[in-house]
DNA sequence: AAACGTAATTATGAATTCATAATTCAGTCA
DNA sequence: TGACTGAATTATGAATTCATAATTACGTTT
């Protein structure tokens, strides 16, 4: 261990970026809504300064939209945005898959296998919450396994935007089964350390997810998504 | 034209993000240096509040590093960082190439061809400044031509990090000639609207650029780059 | 009653102030 | 001389204040 490592104390605005991002991603702050600066300051017990700093960062990530003299609004999840976001995140996942295959330890792969099994169990039990959690754990582990902080940070930003979209549609049984099947194939490639193969699958997996979202949103366009 | 479009007025902190980013990218603020908050406030004629907001954004882009209670420093350009950044930006360029082939108008392609010719002329004249400018114009035009704002914004962030690296090494004649040749091929693919082909070339082009940087930095490691 | 105009209120961006952490510098002692 | 201690200074994070833009509330007019 490196004893000279800088000690990390979180500053208020860093905390706030995290907390606010969660509020947006977890849909506590709804798309299009105004961000209630005053209320948030009170409930977090901070002044406006650090909160506003955090909002600037969130704006640069595209989670909120700032209008001069009219404050911040939670960015809407539009079909157009998803159309733009998914291809980009798909490329990043492809790269992550390739790198993870090369950089993960055997133990790391075993760990992911375990999570994969948990996810399969959740699918069989039709436990959506557990499924989402395990699914996200797997993707995060693969991204981390790529050992590339730039990739990781950009993926995190995009994933936040995409993750919000799940509140707009239901996961169809059909797509659910397909996703599980795709993950099954991904595990095969990972165990075989087929970098190209895993990368390709992860890219396709993401684009299939996109297609499912578009289909669900188009079928039931009464959600928040508008062109 | 959409007459109901929101009018856009820049706020101070937005201006500052731009200006500061330029200072960092153009090497006016050197890697590792402390960001002189006070001086910058004076020379920009603003108070610390908007400047600090801007620094938070730049930090989220990775151009500066914040340490609690010890202010901001310009992020160093390390070999490790480039090793992480280039593969990511290469993937984005690949996607951009594919999309640009599909979305650019004939006029748009002609425009890029013109810039390409200007770049070739600059190469023949050994005019580095004009070359860099034309080169950047071409890449920007291709990114814009992809018509994907998400892709564009993430590319911009990464390009800023990479662009700083050019101050650390000299462009070798050998690499310069190779880059021109690569651009020649790219133009061919673009004119033929071979999306896959252009994407592939742009990815490779970026990775070759990376290799050249590594070679130059390793040969003359007395620059600012340290592991 | 609906539409308009104006005053009151609120929210926002930015400057300023304040408390505290980090740094510098002077003095002390080995 | 040179390392250490602690006070003075400076820089930083965050709260507060201030000027102004945006919104709301209220009268007025038709």
mmCIF file of N, CA, C and O in Angstrom, chain B residues 138-187:
data_model
loop_
_atom_site.group_PDB
_atom_site.id
_atom_site.type_symbol
_atom_site.label_atom_id
_atom_site.label_comp_id
_atom_site.label_asym_id
_atom_site.label_seq_id
_atom_site.Cartn_x
_atom_site.Cartn_y
_atom_site.Cartn_z
ATOM 1 N N UNK B 138 -10.955 19.996 -39.596
ATOM 2 C CA UNK B 138 -11.465 18.783 -40.249
ATOM 3 C C UNK B 138 -12.101 17.847 -39.223
ATOM 4 O O UNK B 138 -13.234 17.390 -39.388
ATOM 5 N N UNK B 139 -11.354 17.612 -38.154
ATOM 6 C CA UNK B 139 -11.892 16.706 -37.136
ATOM 7 C C UNK B 139 -13.185 17.255 -36.542
ATOM 8 O O UNK B 139 -14.155 16.521 -36.360
ATOM 9 N N UNK B 140 -13.188 18.553 -36.267
ATOM 10 C CA UNK B 140 -14.399 19.156 -35.727
ATOM 11 C C UNK B 140 -15.565 19.027 -36.696
ATOM 12 O O UNK B 140 -16.697 18.743 -36.296
ATOM 13 N N UNK B 141 -15.284 19.239 -37.958
ATOM 14 C CA UNK B 141 -16.350 19.160 -38.962
ATOM 15 C C UNK B 141 -16.914 17.738 -39.023
ATOM 16 O O UNK B 141 -18.125 17.551 -39.174
ATOM 17 N N UNK B 142 -16.038 16.768 -38.906
ATOM 18 C CA UNK B 142 -16.513 15.382 -38.926
ATOM 19 C C UNK B 142 -17.362 15.072 -37.692
ATOM 20 O O UNK B 142 -18.399 14.407 -37.792
ATOM 21 N N UNK B 143 -16.912 15.567 -36.550
ATOM 22 C CA UNK B 143 -17.680 15.344 -35.328
ATOM 23 C C UNK B 143 -19.042 16.023 -35.442
ATOM 24 O O UNK B 143 -20.082 15.411 -35.171
ATOM 25 N N UNK B 144 -19.030 17.266 -35.883
ATOM 26 C CA UNK B 144 -20.297 17.973 -36.059
ATOM 27 C C UNK B 144 -21.195 17.257 -37.061
ATOM 28 O O UNK B 144 -22.403 17.155 -36.868
ATOM 29 N N UNK B 145 -20.547 16.778 -38.124
ATOM 30 C CA UNK B 145 -21.301 16.093 -39.168
ATOM 31 C C UNK B 145 -21.998 14.839 -38.675
ATOM 32 O O UNK B 145 -22.955 14.375 -39.300
ATOM 33 N N UNK B 146 -21.544 14.320 -37.580
ATOM 34 C CA UNK B 146 -22.184 13.120 -37.018
ATOM 35 C C UNK B 146 -23.575 13.448 -36.481
ATOM 36 O O UNK B 146 -24.396 12.552 -36.277
ATOM 37 N N UNK B 147 -23.821 14.731 -36.231
ATOM 38 C CA UNK B 147 -25.137 15.176 -35.725
ATOM 39 C C UNK B 147 -25.528 14.454 -34.451
ATOM 40 O O UNK B 147 -26.606 13.833 -34.371
ATOM 41 N N UNK B 148 -24.634 14.453 -33.504
ATOM 42 C CA UNK B 148 -24.922 13.787 -32.234
ATOM 43 C C UNK B 148 -24.279 14.612 -31.125
ATOM 44 O O UNK B 148 -23.065 14.585 -30.930
ATOM 45 N N UNK B 149 -25.127 15.338 -30.392
ATOM 46 C CA UNK B 149 -24.591 16.287 -29.414
ATOM 47 C C UNK B 149 -23.891 15.599 -28.255
ATOM 48 O O UNK B 149 -22.944 16.133 -27.682
ATOM 49 N N UNK B 150 -24.381 14.437 -27.899
ATOM 50 C CA UNK B 150 -23.743 13.697 -26.803
ATOM 51 C C UNK B 150 -22.327 13.322 -27.221
ATOM 52 O O UNK B 150 -21.354 13.574 -26.502
ATOM 53 N N UNK B 151 -22.244 12.731 -28.382
ATOM 54 C CA UNK B 151 -20.937 12.374 -28.925
ATOM 55 C C UNK B 151 -20.041 13.597 -28.978
ATOM 56 O O UNK B 151 -18.881 13.558 -28.560
ATOM 57 N N UNK B 152 -20.599 14.689 -29.440
ATOM 58 C CA UNK B 152 -19.812 15.905 -29.594
ATOM 59 C C UNK B 152 -19.279 16.399 -28.259
ATOM 60 O O UNK B 152 -18.102 16.750 -28.145
ATOM 61 N N UNK B 153 -20.129 16.427 -27.244
ATOM 62 C CA UNK B 153 -19.689 17.001 -25.977
ATOM 63 C C UNK B 153 -18.636 16.121 -25.315
ATOM 64 O O UNK B 153 -17.659 16.609 -24.760
ATOM 65 N N UNK B 154 -18.826 14.828 -25.379
ATOM 66 C CA UNK B 154 -17.830 13.946 -24.764
ATOM 67 C C UNK B 154 -16.524 13.981 -25.554
ATOM 68 O O UNK B 154 -15.440 13.911 -24.978
ATOM 69 N N UNK B 155 -16.646 14.086 -26.856
ATOM 70 C CA UNK B 155 -15.441 14.202 -27.664
ATOM 71 C C UNK B 155 -14.697 15.487 -27.337
ATOM 72 O O UNK B 155 -13.471 15.490 -27.225
ATOM 73 N N UNK B 156 -15.442 16.554 -27.149
ATOM 74 C CA UNK B 156 -14.800 17.831 -26.851
ATOM 75 C C UNK B 156 -13.986 17.738 -25.562
ATOM 76 O O UNK B 156 -12.860 18.202 -25.484
ATOM 77 N N UNK B 157 -14.585 17.109 -24.549
ATOM 78 C CA UNK B 157 -13.863 16.978 -23.279
ATOM 79 C C UNK B 157 -12.556 16.221 -23.462
ATOM 80 O O UNK B 157 -11.504 16.627 -22.981
ATOM 81 N N UNK B 158 -12.635 15.103 -24.153
ATOM 82 C CA UNK B 158 -11.449 14.268 -24.312
ATOM 83 C C UNK B 158 -10.428 14.938 -25.216
ATOM 84 O O UNK B 158 -9.222 14.881 -24.950
ATOM 85 N N UNK B 159 -10.915 15.607 -26.249
ATOM 86 C CA UNK B 159 -10.003 16.268 -27.179
ATOM 87 C C UNK B 159 -9.213 17.350 -26.465
ATOM 88 O O UNK B 159 -8.026 17.556 -26.746
ATOM 89 N N UNK B 160 -9.854 18.021 -25.510
ATOM 90 C CA UNK B 160 -9.156 19.063 -24.764
ATOM 91 C C UNK B 160 -7.976 18.458 -24.009
ATOM 92 O O UNK B 160 -6.888 19.019 -23.986
ATOM 93 N N UNK B 161 -8.210 17.304 -23.409
ATOM 94 C CA UNK B 161 -7.128 16.665 -22.654
ATOM 95 C C UNK B 161 -5.992 16.278 -23.581
ATOM 96 O O UNK B 161 -4.820 16.444 -23.277
ATOM 97 N N UNK B 162 -6.350 15.739 -24.721
ATOM 98 C CA UNK B 162 -5.343 15.240 -25.646
ATOM 99 C C UNK B 162 -4.585 16.381 -26.297
ATOM 100 O O UNK B 162 -3.371 16.315 -26.492
ATOM 101 N N UNK B 163 -5.310 17.431 -26.608
ATOM 102 C CA UNK B 163 -4.692 18.513 -27.369
ATOM 103 C C UNK B 163 -3.542 19.144 -26.599
ATOM 104 O O UNK B 163 -2.579 19.629 -27.177
ATOM 105 N N UNK B 164 -3.663 19.129 -25.282
ATOM 106 C CA UNK B 164 -2.596 19.701 -24.469
ATOM 107 C C UNK B 164 -1.282 18.967 -24.683
ATOM 108 O O UNK B 164 -0.201 19.527 -24.533
ATOM 109 N N UNK B 165 -1.398 17.686 -25.012
ATOM 110 C CA UNK B 165 -0.199 16.857 -25.101
ATOM 111 C C UNK B 165 0.733 17.325 -26.208
ATOM 112 O O UNK B 165 1.938 17.075 -26.156
ATOM 113 N N UNK B 166 0.186 18.038 -27.181
ATOM 114 C CA UNK B 166 1.026 18.410 -28.318
ATOM 115 C C UNK B 166 2.104 19.401 -27.925
ATOM 116 O O UNK B 166 3.092 19.570 -28.653
ATOM 117 N N UNK B 167 1.930 20.055 -26.782
ATOM 118 C CA UNK B 167 2.953 21.003 -26.349
ATOM 119 C C UNK B 167 4.169 20.289 -25.771
ATOM 120 O O UNK B 167 5.189 20.894 -25.497
ATOM 121 N N UNK B 168 4.027 19.000 -25.574
ATOM 122 C CA UNK B 168 5.109 18.265 -24.931
ATOM 123 C C UNK B 168 6.089 17.657 -25.924
ATOM 124 O O UNK B 168 7.204 17.316 -25.560
ATOM 125 N N UNK B 169 5.638 17.479 -27.144
ATOM 126 C CA UNK B 169 6.522 16.816 -28.102
ATOM 127 C C UNK B 169 6.462 17.548 -29.445
ATOM 128 O O UNK B 169 5.547 18.312 -29.713
ATOM 129 N N UNK B 170 7.437 17.289 -30.259
ATOM 130 C CA UNK B 170 7.429 17.807 -31.628
ATOM 131 C C UNK B 170 6.826 16.787 -32.580
ATOM 132 O O UNK B 170 7.016 15.584 -32.416
ATOM 133 N N UNK B 171 6.095 17.294 -33.544
ATOM 134 C CA UNK B 171 5.575 16.429 -34.590
ATOM 135 C C UNK B 171 6.739 16.034 -35.510
ATOM 136 O O UNK B 171 7.341 16.884 -36.154
ATOM 137 N N UNK B 172 7.061 14.755 -35.543
ATOM 138 C CA UNK B 172 8.175 14.330 -36.395
ATOM 139 C C UNK B 172 7.757 14.365 -37.860
ATOM 140 O O UNK B 172 6.581 14.181 -38.181
ATOM 141 N N UNK B 173 8.701 14.604 -38.728
ATOM 142 C CA UNK B 173 8.393 14.634 -40.152
ATOM 143 C C UNK B 173 7.775 13.320 -40.605
ATOM 144 O O UNK B 173 6.826 13.295 -41.399
ATOM 145 N N UNK B 174 8.301 12.275 -40.051
ATOM 146 C CA UNK B 174 7.815 10.943 -40.416
ATOM 147 C C UNK B 174 6.326 10.802 -40.078
ATOM 148 O O UNK B 174 5.499 10.431 -40.911
ATOM 149 N N UNK B 175 6.017 11.120 -38.835
ATOM 150 C CA UNK B 175 4.620 11.015 -38.393
ATOM 151 C C UNK B 175 3.736 11.983 -39.171
ATOM 152 O O UNK B 175 2.607 11.656 -39.512
ATOM 153 N N UNK B 176 4.278 13.130 -39.454
ATOM 154 C CA UNK B 176 3.501 14.139 -40.170
ATOM 155 C C UNK B 176 3.076 13.588 -41.540
ATOM 156 O O UNK B 176 1.904 13.660 -41.930
ATOM 157 N N UNK B 177 4.028 13.030 -42.228
ATOM 158 C CA UNK B 177 3.731 12.463 -43.551
ATOM 159 C C UNK B 177 2.718 11.329 -43.436
ATOM 160 O O UNK B 177 1.769 11.219 -44.227
ATOM 161 N N UNK B 178 2.884 10.522 -42.404
ATOM 162 C CA UNK B 178 1.953 9.409 -42.204
ATOM 163 C C UNK B 178 0.539 9.932 -41.951
ATOM 164 O O UNK B 178 -0.440 9.412 -42.496
ATOM 165 N N UNK B 179 0.446 10.974 -41.144
ATOM 166 C CA UNK B 179 -0.869 11.542 -40.809
ATOM 167 C C UNK B 179 -1.555 12.054 -42.071
ATOM 168 O O UNK B 179 -2.762 11.854 -42.269
ATOM 169 N N UNK B 180 -0.770 12.721 -42.919
ATOM 170 C CA UNK B 180 -1.337 13.233 -44.171
ATOM 171 C C UNK B 180 -1.866 12.077 -45.021
ATOM 172 O O UNK B 180 -2.974 12.134 -45.559
ATOM 173 N N UNK B 181 -1.075 11.033 -45.094
ATOM 174 C CA UNK B 181 -1.486 9.856 -45.866
ATOM 175 C C UNK B 181 -2.791 9.284 -45.306
ATOM 176 O O UNK B 181 -3.717 8.951 -46.054
ATOM 177 N N UNK B 182 -2.878 9.200 -44.000
ATOM 178 C CA UNK B 182 -4.094 8.683 -43.374
ATOM 179 C C UNK B 182 -5.303 9.566 -43.702
ATOM 180 O O UNK B 182 -6.404 9.069 -43.961
ATOM 181 N N UNK B 183 -5.069 10.856 -43.651
ATOM 182 C CA UNK B 183 -6.165 11.777 -43.973
ATOM 183 C C UNK B 183 -6.600 11.614 -45.437
ATOM 184 O O UNK B 183 -7.786 11.728 -45.746
ATOM 185 N N UNK B 184 -5.624 11.372 -46.285
ATOM 186 C CA UNK B 184 -5.936 11.135 -47.700
ATOM 187 C C UNK B 184 -6.910 9.961 -47.828
ATOM 188 O O UNK B 184 -7.943 10.044 -48.517
ATOM 189 N N UNK B 185 -6.588 8.890 -47.147
ATOM 190 C CA UNK B 185 -7.449 7.699 -47.183
ATOM 191 C C UNK B 185 -8.827 7.996 -46.608
ATOM 192 O O UNK B 185 -9.849 7.531 -47.118
ATOM 193 N N UNK B 186 -8.833 8.772 -45.522
ATOM 194 C CA UNK B 186 -10.113 9.113 -44.904
ATOM 195 C C UNK B 186 -11.010 9.852 -45.900
ATOM 196 O O UNK B 186 -12.211 9.590 -45.979
ATOM 197 N N UNK B 187 -10.409 10.786 -46.627
ATOM 198 C CA UNK B 187 -11.196 11.540 -47.594
ATOM 199 C C UNK B 187 -11.787 10.616 -48.660
ATOM 200 O O UNK B 187 -12.942 10.790 -49.071
#
